[in-house]
mmCIF file of C-alpha atoms in Angstrom:
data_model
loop_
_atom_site.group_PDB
_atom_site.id
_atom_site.type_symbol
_atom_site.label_atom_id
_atom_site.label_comp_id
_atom_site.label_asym_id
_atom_site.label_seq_id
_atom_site.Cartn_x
_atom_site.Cartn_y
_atom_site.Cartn_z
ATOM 1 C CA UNK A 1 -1.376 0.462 24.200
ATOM 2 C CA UNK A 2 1.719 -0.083 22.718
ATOM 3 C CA UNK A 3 4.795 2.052 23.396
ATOM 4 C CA UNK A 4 7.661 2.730 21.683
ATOM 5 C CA UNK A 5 10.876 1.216 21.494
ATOM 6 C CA UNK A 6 12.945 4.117 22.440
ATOM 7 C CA UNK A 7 11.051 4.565 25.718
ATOM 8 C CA UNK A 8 10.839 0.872 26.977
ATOM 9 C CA UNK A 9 14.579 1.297 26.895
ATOM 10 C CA UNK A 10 14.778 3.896 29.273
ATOM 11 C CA UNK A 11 14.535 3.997 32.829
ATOM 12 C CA UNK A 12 12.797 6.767 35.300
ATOM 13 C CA UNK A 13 14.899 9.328 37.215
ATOM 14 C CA UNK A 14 16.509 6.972 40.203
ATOM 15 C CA UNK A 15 16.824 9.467 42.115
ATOM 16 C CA UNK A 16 13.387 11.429 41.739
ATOM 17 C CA UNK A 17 11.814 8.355 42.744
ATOM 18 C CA UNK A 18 12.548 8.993 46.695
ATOM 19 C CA UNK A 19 10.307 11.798 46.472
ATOM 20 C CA UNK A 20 7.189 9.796 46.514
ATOM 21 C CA UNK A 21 8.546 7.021 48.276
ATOM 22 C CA UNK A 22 9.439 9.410 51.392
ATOM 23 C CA UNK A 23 6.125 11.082 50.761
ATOM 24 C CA UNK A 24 4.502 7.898 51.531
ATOM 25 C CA UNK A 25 6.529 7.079 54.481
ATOM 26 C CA UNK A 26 5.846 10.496 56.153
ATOM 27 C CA UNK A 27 2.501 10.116 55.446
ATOM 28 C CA UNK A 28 2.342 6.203 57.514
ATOM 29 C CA UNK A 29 3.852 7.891 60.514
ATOM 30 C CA UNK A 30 7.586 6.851 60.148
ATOM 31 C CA UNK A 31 10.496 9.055 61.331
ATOM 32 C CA UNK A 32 12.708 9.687 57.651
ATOM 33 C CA UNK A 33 15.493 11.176 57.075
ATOM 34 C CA UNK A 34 16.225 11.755 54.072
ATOM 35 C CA UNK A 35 20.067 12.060 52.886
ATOM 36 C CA UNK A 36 19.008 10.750 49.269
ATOM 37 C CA UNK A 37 17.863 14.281 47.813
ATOM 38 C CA UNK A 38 20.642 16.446 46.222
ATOM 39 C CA UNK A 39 19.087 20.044 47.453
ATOM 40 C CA UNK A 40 20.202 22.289 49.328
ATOM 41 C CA UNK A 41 18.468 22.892 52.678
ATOM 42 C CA UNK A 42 18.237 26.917 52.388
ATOM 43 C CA UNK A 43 15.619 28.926 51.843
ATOM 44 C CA UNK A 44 15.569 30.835 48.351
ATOM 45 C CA UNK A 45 17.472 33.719 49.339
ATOM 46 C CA UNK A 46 15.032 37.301 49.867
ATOM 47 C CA UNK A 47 15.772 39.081 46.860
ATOM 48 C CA UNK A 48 15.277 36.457 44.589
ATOM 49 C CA UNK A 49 11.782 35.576 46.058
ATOM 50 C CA UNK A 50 11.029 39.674 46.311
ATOM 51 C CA UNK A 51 11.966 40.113 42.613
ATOM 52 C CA UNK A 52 9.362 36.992 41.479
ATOM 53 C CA UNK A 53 6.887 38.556 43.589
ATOM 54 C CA UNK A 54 6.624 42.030 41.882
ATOM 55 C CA UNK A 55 7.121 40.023 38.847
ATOM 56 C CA UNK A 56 3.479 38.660 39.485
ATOM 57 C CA UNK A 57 2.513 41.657 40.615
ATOM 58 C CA UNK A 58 3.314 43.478 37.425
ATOM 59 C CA UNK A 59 1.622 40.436 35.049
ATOM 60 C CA UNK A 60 4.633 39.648 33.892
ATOM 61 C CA UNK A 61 3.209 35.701 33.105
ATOM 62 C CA UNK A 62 2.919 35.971 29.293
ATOM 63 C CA UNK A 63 4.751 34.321 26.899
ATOM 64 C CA UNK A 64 8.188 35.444 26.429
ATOM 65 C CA UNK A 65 11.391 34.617 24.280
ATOM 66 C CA UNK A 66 12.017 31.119 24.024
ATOM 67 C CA UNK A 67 15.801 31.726 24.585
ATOM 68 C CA UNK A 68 15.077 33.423 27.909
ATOM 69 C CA UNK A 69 14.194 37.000 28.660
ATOM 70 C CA UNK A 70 16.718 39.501 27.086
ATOM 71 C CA UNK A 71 17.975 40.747 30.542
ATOM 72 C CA UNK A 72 18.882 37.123 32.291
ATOM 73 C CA UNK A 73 20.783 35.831 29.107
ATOM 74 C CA UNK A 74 22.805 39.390 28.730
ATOM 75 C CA UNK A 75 23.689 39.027 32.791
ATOM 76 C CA UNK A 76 24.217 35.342 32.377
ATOM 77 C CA UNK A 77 26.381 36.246 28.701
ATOM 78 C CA UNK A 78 28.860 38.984 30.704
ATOM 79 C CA UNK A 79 30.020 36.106 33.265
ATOM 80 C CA UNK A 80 31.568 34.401 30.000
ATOM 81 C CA UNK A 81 34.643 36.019 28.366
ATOM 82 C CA UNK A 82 33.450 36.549 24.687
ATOM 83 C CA UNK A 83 30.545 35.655 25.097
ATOM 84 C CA UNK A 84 27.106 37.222 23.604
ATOM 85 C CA UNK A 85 23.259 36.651 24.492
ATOM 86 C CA UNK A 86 23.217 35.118 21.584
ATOM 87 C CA UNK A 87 25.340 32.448 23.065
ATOM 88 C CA UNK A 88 22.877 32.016 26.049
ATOM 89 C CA UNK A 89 19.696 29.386 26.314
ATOM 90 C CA UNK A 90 17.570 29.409 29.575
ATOM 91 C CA UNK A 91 16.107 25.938 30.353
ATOM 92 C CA UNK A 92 13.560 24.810 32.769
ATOM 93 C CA UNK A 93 16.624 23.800 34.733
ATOM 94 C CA UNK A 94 19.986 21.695 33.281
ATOM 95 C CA UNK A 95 18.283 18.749 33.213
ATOM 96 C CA UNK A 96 16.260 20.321 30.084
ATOM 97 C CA UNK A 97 19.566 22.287 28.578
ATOM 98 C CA UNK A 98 21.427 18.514 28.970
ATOM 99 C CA UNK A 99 18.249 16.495 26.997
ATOM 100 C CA UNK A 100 18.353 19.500 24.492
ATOM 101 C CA UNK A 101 21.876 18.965 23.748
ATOM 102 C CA UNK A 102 21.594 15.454 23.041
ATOM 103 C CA UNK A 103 18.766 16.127 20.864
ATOM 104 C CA UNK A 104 20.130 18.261 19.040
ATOM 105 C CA UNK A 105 23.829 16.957 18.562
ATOM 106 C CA UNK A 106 23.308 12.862 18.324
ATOM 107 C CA UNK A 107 22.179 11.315 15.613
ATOM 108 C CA UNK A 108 21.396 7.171 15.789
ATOM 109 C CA UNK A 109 23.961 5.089 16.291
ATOM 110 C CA UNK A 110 26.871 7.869 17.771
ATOM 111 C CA UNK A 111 28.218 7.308 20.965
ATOM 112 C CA UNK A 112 29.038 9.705 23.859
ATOM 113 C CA UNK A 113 31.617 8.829 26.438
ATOM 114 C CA UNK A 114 30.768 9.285 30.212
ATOM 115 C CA UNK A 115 32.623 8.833 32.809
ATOM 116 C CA UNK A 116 31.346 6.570 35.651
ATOM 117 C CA UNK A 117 30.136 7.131 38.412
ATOM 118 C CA UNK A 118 28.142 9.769 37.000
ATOM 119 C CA UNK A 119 24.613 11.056 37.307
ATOM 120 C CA UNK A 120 21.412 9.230 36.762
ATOM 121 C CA UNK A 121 19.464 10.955 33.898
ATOM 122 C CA UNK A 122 22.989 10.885 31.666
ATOM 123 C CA UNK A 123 22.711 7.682 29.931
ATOM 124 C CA UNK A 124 18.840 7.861 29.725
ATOM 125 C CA UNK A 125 19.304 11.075 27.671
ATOM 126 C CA UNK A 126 21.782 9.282 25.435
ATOM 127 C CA UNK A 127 19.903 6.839 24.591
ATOM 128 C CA UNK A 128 16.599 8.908 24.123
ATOM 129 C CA UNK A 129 18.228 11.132 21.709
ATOM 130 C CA UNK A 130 19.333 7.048 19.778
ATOM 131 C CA UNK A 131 22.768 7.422 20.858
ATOM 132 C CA UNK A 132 24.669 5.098 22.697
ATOM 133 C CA UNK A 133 26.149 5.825 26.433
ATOM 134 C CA UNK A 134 30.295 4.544 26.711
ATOM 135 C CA UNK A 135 30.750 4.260 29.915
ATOM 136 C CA UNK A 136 34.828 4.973 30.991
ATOM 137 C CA UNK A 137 35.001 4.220 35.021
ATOM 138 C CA UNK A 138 37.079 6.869 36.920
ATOM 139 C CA UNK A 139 40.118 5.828 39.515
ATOM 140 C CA UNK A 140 39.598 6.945 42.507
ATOM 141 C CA UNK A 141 36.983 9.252 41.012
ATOM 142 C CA UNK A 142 39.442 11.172 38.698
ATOM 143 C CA UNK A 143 39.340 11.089 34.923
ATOM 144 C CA UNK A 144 40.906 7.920 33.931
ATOM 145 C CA UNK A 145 42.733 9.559 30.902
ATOM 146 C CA UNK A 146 43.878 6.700 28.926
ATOM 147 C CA UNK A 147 40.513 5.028 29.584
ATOM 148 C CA UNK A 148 38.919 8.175 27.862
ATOM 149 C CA UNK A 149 41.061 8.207 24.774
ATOM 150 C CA UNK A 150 41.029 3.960 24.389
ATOM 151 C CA UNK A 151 36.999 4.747 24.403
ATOM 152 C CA UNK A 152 36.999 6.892 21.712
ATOM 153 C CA UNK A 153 35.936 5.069 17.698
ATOM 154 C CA UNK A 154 35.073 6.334 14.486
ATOM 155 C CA UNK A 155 31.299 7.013 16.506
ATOM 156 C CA UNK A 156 32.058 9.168 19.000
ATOM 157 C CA UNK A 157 30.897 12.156 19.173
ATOM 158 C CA UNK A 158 31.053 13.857 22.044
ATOM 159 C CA UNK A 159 32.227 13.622 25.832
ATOM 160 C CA UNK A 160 30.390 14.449 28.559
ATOM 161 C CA UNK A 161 32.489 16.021 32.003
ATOM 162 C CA UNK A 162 30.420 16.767 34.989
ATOM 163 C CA UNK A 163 33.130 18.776 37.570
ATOM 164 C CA UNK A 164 32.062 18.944 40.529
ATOM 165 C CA UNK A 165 30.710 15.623 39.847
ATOM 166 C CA UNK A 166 27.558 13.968 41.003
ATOM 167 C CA UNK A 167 27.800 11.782 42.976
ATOM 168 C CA UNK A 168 31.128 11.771 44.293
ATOM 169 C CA UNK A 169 32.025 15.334 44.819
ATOM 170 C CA UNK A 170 35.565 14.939 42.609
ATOM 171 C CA UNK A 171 36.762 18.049 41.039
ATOM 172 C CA UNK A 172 38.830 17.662 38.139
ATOM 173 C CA UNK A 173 42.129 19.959 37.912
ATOM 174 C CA UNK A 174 42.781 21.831 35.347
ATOM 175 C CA UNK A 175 45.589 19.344 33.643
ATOM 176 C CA UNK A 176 43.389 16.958 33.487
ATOM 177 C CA UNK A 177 40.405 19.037 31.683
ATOM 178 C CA UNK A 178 43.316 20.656 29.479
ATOM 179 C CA UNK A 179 43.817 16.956 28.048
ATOM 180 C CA UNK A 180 40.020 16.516 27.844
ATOM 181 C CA UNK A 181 40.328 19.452 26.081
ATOM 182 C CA UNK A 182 42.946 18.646 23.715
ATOM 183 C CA UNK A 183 41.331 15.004 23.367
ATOM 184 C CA UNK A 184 38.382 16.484 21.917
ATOM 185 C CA UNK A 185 40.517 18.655 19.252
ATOM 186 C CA UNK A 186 42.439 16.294 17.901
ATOM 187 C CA UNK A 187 39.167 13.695 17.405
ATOM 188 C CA UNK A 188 36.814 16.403 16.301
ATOM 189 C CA UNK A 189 34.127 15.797 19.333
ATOM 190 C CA UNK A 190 32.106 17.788 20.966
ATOM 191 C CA UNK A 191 32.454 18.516 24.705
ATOM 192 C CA UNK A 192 29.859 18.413 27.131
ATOM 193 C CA UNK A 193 30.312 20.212 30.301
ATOM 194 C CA UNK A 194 27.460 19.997 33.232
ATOM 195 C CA UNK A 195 28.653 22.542 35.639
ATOM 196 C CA UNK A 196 25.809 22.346 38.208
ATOM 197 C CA UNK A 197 27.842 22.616 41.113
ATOM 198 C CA UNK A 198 30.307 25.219 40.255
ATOM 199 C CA UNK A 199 29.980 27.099 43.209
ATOM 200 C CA UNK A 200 30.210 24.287 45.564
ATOM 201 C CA UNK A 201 34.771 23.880 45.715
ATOM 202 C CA UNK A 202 35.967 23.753 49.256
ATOM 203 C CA UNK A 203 39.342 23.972 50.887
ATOM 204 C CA UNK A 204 40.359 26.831 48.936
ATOM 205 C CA UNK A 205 40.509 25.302 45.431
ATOM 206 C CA UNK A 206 38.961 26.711 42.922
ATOM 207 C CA UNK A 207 36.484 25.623 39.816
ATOM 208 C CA UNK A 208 38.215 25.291 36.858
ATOM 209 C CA UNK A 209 35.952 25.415 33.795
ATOM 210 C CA UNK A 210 36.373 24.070 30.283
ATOM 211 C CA UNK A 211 35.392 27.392 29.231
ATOM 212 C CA UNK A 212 38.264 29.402 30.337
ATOM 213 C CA UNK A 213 39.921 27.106 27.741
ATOM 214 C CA UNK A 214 39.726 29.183 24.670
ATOM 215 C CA UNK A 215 40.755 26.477 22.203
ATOM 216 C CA UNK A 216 37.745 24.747 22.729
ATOM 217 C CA UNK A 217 34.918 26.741 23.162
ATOM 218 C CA UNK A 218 33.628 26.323 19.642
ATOM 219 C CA UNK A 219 32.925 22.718 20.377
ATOM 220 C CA UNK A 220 31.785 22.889 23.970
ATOM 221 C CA UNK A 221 28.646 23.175 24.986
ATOM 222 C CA UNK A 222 28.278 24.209 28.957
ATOM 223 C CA UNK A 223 25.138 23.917 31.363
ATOM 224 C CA UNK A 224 24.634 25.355 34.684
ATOM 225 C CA UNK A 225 21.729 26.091 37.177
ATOM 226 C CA UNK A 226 20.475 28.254 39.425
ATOM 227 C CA UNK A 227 18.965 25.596 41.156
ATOM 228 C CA UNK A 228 22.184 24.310 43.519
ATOM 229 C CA UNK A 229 23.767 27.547 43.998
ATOM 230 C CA UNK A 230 20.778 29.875 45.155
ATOM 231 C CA UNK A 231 18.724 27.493 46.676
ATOM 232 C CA UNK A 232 16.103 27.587 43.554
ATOM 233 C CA UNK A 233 15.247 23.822 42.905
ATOM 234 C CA UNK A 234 11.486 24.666 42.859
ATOM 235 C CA UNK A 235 11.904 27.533 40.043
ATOM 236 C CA UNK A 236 13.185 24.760 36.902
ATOM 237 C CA UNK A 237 15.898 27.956 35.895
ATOM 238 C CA UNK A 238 19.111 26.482 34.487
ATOM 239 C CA UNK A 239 20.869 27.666 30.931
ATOM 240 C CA UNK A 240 23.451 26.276 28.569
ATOM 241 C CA UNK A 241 25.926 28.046 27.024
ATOM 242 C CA UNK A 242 26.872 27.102 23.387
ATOM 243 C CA UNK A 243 28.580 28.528 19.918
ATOM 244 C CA UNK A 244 25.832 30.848 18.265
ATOM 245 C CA UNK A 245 24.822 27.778 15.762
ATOM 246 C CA UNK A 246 24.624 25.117 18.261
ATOM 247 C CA UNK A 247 22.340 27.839 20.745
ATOM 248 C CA UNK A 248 19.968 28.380 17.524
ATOM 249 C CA UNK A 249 19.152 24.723 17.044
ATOM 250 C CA UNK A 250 18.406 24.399 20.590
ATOM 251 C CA UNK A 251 16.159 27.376 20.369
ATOM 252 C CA UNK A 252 14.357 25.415 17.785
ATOM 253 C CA UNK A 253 13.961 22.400 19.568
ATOM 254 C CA UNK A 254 12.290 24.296 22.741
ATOM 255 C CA UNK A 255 9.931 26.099 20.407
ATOM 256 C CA UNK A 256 8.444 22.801 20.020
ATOM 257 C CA UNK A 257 9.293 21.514 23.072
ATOM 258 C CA UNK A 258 8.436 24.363 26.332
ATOM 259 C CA UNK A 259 8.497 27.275 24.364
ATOM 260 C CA UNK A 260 9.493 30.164 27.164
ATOM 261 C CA UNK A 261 10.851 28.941 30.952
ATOM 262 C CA UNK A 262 8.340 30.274 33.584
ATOM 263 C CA UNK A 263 8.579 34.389 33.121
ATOM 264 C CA UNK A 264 8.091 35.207 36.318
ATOM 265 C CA UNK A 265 10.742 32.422 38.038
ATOM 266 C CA UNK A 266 13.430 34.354 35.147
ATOM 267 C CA UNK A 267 12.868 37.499 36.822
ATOM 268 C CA UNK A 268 13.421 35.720 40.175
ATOM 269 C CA UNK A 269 16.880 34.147 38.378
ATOM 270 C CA UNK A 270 17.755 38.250 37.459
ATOM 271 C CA UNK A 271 18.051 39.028 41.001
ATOM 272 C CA UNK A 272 19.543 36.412 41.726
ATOM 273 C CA UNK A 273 22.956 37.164 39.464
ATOM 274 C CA UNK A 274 22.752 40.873 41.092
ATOM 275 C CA UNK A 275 23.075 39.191 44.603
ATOM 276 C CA UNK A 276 25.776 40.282 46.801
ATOM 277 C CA UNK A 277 28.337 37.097 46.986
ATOM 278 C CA UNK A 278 28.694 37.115 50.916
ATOM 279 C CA UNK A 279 25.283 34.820 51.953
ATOM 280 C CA UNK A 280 26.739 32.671 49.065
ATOM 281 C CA UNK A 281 29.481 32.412 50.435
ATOM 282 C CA UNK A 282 29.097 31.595 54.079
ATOM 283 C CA UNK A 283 26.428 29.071 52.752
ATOM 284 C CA UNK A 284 29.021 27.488 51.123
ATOM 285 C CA UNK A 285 31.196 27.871 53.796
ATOM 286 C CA UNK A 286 28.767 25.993 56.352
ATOM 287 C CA UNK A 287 28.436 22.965 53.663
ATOM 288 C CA UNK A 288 31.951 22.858 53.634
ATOM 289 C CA UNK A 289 31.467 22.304 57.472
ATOM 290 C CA UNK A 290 28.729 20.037 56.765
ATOM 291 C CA UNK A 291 31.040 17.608 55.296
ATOM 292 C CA UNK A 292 33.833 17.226 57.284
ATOM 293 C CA UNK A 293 31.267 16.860 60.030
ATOM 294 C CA UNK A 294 29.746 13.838 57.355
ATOM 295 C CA UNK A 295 32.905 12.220 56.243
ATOM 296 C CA UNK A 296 33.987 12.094 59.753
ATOM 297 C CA UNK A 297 31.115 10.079 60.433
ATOM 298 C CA UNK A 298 31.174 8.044 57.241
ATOM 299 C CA UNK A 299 35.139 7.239 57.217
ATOM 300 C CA UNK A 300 34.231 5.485 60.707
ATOM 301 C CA UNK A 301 32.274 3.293 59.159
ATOM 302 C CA UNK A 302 33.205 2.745 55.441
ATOM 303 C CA UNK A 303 36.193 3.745 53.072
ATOM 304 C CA UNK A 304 35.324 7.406 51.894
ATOM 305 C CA UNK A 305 37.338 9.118 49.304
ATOM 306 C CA UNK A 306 37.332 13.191 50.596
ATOM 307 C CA UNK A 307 35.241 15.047 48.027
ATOM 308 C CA UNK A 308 36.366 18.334 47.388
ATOM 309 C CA UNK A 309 32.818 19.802 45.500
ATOM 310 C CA UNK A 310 28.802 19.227 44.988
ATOM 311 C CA UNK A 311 27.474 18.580 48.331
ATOM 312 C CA UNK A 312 27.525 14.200 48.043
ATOM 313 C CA UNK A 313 30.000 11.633 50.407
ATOM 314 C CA UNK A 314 29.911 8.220 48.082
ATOM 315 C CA UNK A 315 31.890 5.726 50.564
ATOM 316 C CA UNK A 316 32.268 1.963 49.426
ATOM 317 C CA UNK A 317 29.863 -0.178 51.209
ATOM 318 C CA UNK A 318 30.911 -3.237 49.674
ATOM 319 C CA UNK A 319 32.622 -4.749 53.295
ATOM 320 C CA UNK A 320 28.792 -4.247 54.322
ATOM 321 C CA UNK A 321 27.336 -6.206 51.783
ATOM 322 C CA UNK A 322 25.747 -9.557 52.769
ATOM 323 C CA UNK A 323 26.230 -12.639 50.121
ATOM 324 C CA UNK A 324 24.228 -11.650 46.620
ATOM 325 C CA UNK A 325 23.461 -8.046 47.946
ATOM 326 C CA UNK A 326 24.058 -5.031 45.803
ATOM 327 C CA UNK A 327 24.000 -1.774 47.123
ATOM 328 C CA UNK A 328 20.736 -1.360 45.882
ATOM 329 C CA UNK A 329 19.639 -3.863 48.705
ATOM 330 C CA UNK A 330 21.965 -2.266 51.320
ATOM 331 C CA UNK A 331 20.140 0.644 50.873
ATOM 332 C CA UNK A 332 16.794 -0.440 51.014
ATOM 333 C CA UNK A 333 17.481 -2.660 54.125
ATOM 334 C CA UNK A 334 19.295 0.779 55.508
ATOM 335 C CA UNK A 335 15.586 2.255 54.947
ATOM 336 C CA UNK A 336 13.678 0.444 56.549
ATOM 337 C CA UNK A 337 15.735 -0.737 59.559
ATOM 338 C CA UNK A 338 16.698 2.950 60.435
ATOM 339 C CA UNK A 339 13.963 5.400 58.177
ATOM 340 C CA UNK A 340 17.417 7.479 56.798
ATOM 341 C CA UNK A 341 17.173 6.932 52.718
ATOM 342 C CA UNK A 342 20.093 7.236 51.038
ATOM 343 C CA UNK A 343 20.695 6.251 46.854
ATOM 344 C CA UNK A 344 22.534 3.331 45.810
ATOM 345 C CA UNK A 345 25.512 3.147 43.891
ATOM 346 C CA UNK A 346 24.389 1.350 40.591
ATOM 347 C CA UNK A 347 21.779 4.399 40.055
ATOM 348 C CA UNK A 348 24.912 5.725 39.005
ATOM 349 C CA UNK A 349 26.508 2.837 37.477
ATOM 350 C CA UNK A 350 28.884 1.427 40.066
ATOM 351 C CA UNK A 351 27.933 -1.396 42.447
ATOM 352 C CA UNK A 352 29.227 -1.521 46.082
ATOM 353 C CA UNK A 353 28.568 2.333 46.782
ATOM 354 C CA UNK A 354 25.973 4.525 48.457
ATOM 355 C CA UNK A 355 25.308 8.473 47.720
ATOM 356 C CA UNK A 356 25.105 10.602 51.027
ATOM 357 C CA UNK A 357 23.762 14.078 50.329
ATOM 358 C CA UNK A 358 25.425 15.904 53.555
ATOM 359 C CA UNK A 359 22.847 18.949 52.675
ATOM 360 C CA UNK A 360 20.785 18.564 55.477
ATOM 361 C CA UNK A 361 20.621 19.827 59.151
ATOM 362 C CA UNK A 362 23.614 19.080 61.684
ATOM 363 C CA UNK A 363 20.773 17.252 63.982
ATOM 364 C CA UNK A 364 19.421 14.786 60.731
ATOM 365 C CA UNK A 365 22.962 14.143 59.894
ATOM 366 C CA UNK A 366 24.213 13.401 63.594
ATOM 367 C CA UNK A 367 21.094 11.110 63.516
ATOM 368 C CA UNK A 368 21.433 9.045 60.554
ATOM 369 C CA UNK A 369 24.518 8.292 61.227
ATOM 370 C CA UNK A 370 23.916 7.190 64.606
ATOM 371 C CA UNK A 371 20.649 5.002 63.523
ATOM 372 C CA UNK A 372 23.476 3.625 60.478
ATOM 373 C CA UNK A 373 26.111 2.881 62.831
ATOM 374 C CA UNK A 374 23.779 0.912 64.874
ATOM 375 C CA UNK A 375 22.268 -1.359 62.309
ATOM 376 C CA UNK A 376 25.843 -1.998 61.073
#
């Protein structure tokens, strides 16, 4: 059978992948540990799994609004300053609200900037919705602000800022996001923001979001999940936040698309906004242990810029590299000499790095590092 055009040009999720692939290797016998993942060890926090259960329990699996139940997008709508439920979509997690967007925004032949190193399913979306992916590289993973506005052409039309970013755990400062900011203004483009991580900022910074800039909120478009910050990955809850217009178009699309997200996991993503902040917070406190205890271990063995957000280390293994190897095959050698998987840097377009997801137990961590260390 023949396929089409637009999806022989797109690749599969790089990082989904190691979910079969460690499958299989758990299933021959050998001892993985995977640090290739981006999810958080927890377990979905009580209240959140107590409010999906009487969900069930009072039938609540019918259809239901295809922007989300009334209750999560007015909760979700009162953590934005002007904002309405009207404003609100629920998505079977960002990675739906993100392909949405596209969809809905791109027409062939526009182009939307993205800064590199970014996340895998980016510049597949792009290109799915017959747009075309500019890729700007970051310094030192940082907005490279002259490299943003050089990148912009008469095609542009919108960029796309992921803070904190996957994969390398930079968090962009305000200054810089105000010049996003006024970059998109004066070019008429459309900003993207994919806030997944918001929650995860250590050493007492703060997230700064594109939002709290007023003078741009009719041309941003915002996602977020609940998947990262309660320990939810399973559930497929995320939501974007949009002007009224933009929110209505993507309403269409997903009544063609989904229809409603999962009724039952919305009521679970209710509770979860009416959570007391302290388990958040000393879970976020502990990964903010996590990774000094990780970048310790990583900066012994490989430069390491300090991330600051997201839960990732993304040290340059280059020095590693034997002659012809990409990371790609530094990974895969790391595999199967030592069973600890980790995701190579050109999944998210730069060569010469690896992602390190330091979500994972203190005695996995200690471990893979120590079956690294003695490969290298």
């Amino acid at each position: 059978m023949k396929l089409s055009k637009r999806i022989q040009t797109v690749e599969g999720s790089k990082t989904a992948r190691f979910i079969p692939l460690l499958d299989a290797l758990k299933r021959q016998g050998r001892p993985v540990i995977s640090l290739a993942i981006g999810e958080p060890t927890d377990d979905t926090p009580v209240p959140v799994v107590e409010a999906t259960k009487r969900a069930l329990d009072r039938q609540e699996t019918r259809y239901g609004d295809m922007a989300g139940l009334m209750a999560l997008r007015a909760a979700l709508a009162g953590r934005f300053e002007g904002c309405e439920p009207e404003n609100i979509v629920v998505f079977n997690g960002s990675k739906q609200a993100l392909y949405t967007i596209f969809q809905c925004i791109c027409d062939p032949g526009d182009q939307v900037i993205i800064p590199v190193p970014c996340w895998v399913s980016f510049a597949e979306q792009v290109k799915l919705a017959g747009a075309d992916p500019v890729f700007v590289p970051t310094i030192d993973h940082q907005l490279d602000l002259a490299g943003l506005a050089a990148a912009v052409t008469a095609k542009t039309k919108a960029i796309l800022i992921n803070s904190p970013n996957n994969p390398t755990g930079a968090v962009y400062p305000r200054e810089t996001l105000e010049r996003v900011a006024r970059l998109a203004v004066d070019h008429d483009l459309v900003v993207i923001a994919d806030e997944a991580y918001d929650f995860f900022v250590y050493d007492d910074l703060s997230h700064f979001s594109l939002y709290q800039l007023e003078a741009v909120r009719q041309r941003l478009i915002l996602t977020r999940s609940f998947s990262k910050h309660y320990a939810m990955t399973g559930f497929r809850v995320g939501y974007a936040v949009a002007p009224a217009d933009v929110a209505a178009a993507m309403v269409r699309l997903q009544s063609h698309l989904t229809g409603n997200v999962c009724t039952f996991a919305q009521h679970g993503a209710v509770a979860a906004l009416a959570m007391d902040d302290e388990l958040l917070v000393r879970r976020r406190a502990d990964l903010q242990r996590k990774r000094d205890l990780a970048f310790e271990q990583v900066s012994a063995m490989f430069p390491c810029i300090r991330p600051q957000g997201a839960f990732y280390l993304f040290p340059d293994i280059s020095g590693q590299l034997h002659r012809g190897e990409t990371s790609g095959d530094f990974a895969a050698r790391i595999l199967e000499k030592t069973g600890v998987a980790i995701v190579p840097g050109e999944d998210f377009g730069t060569n010469g790095h690896v992602r390190i997801c330091f979500a994972a137990p203190d005695d996995q961590l200690m471990d893979a590092f120590k079956r690294i260390r003695e490969v290298l």
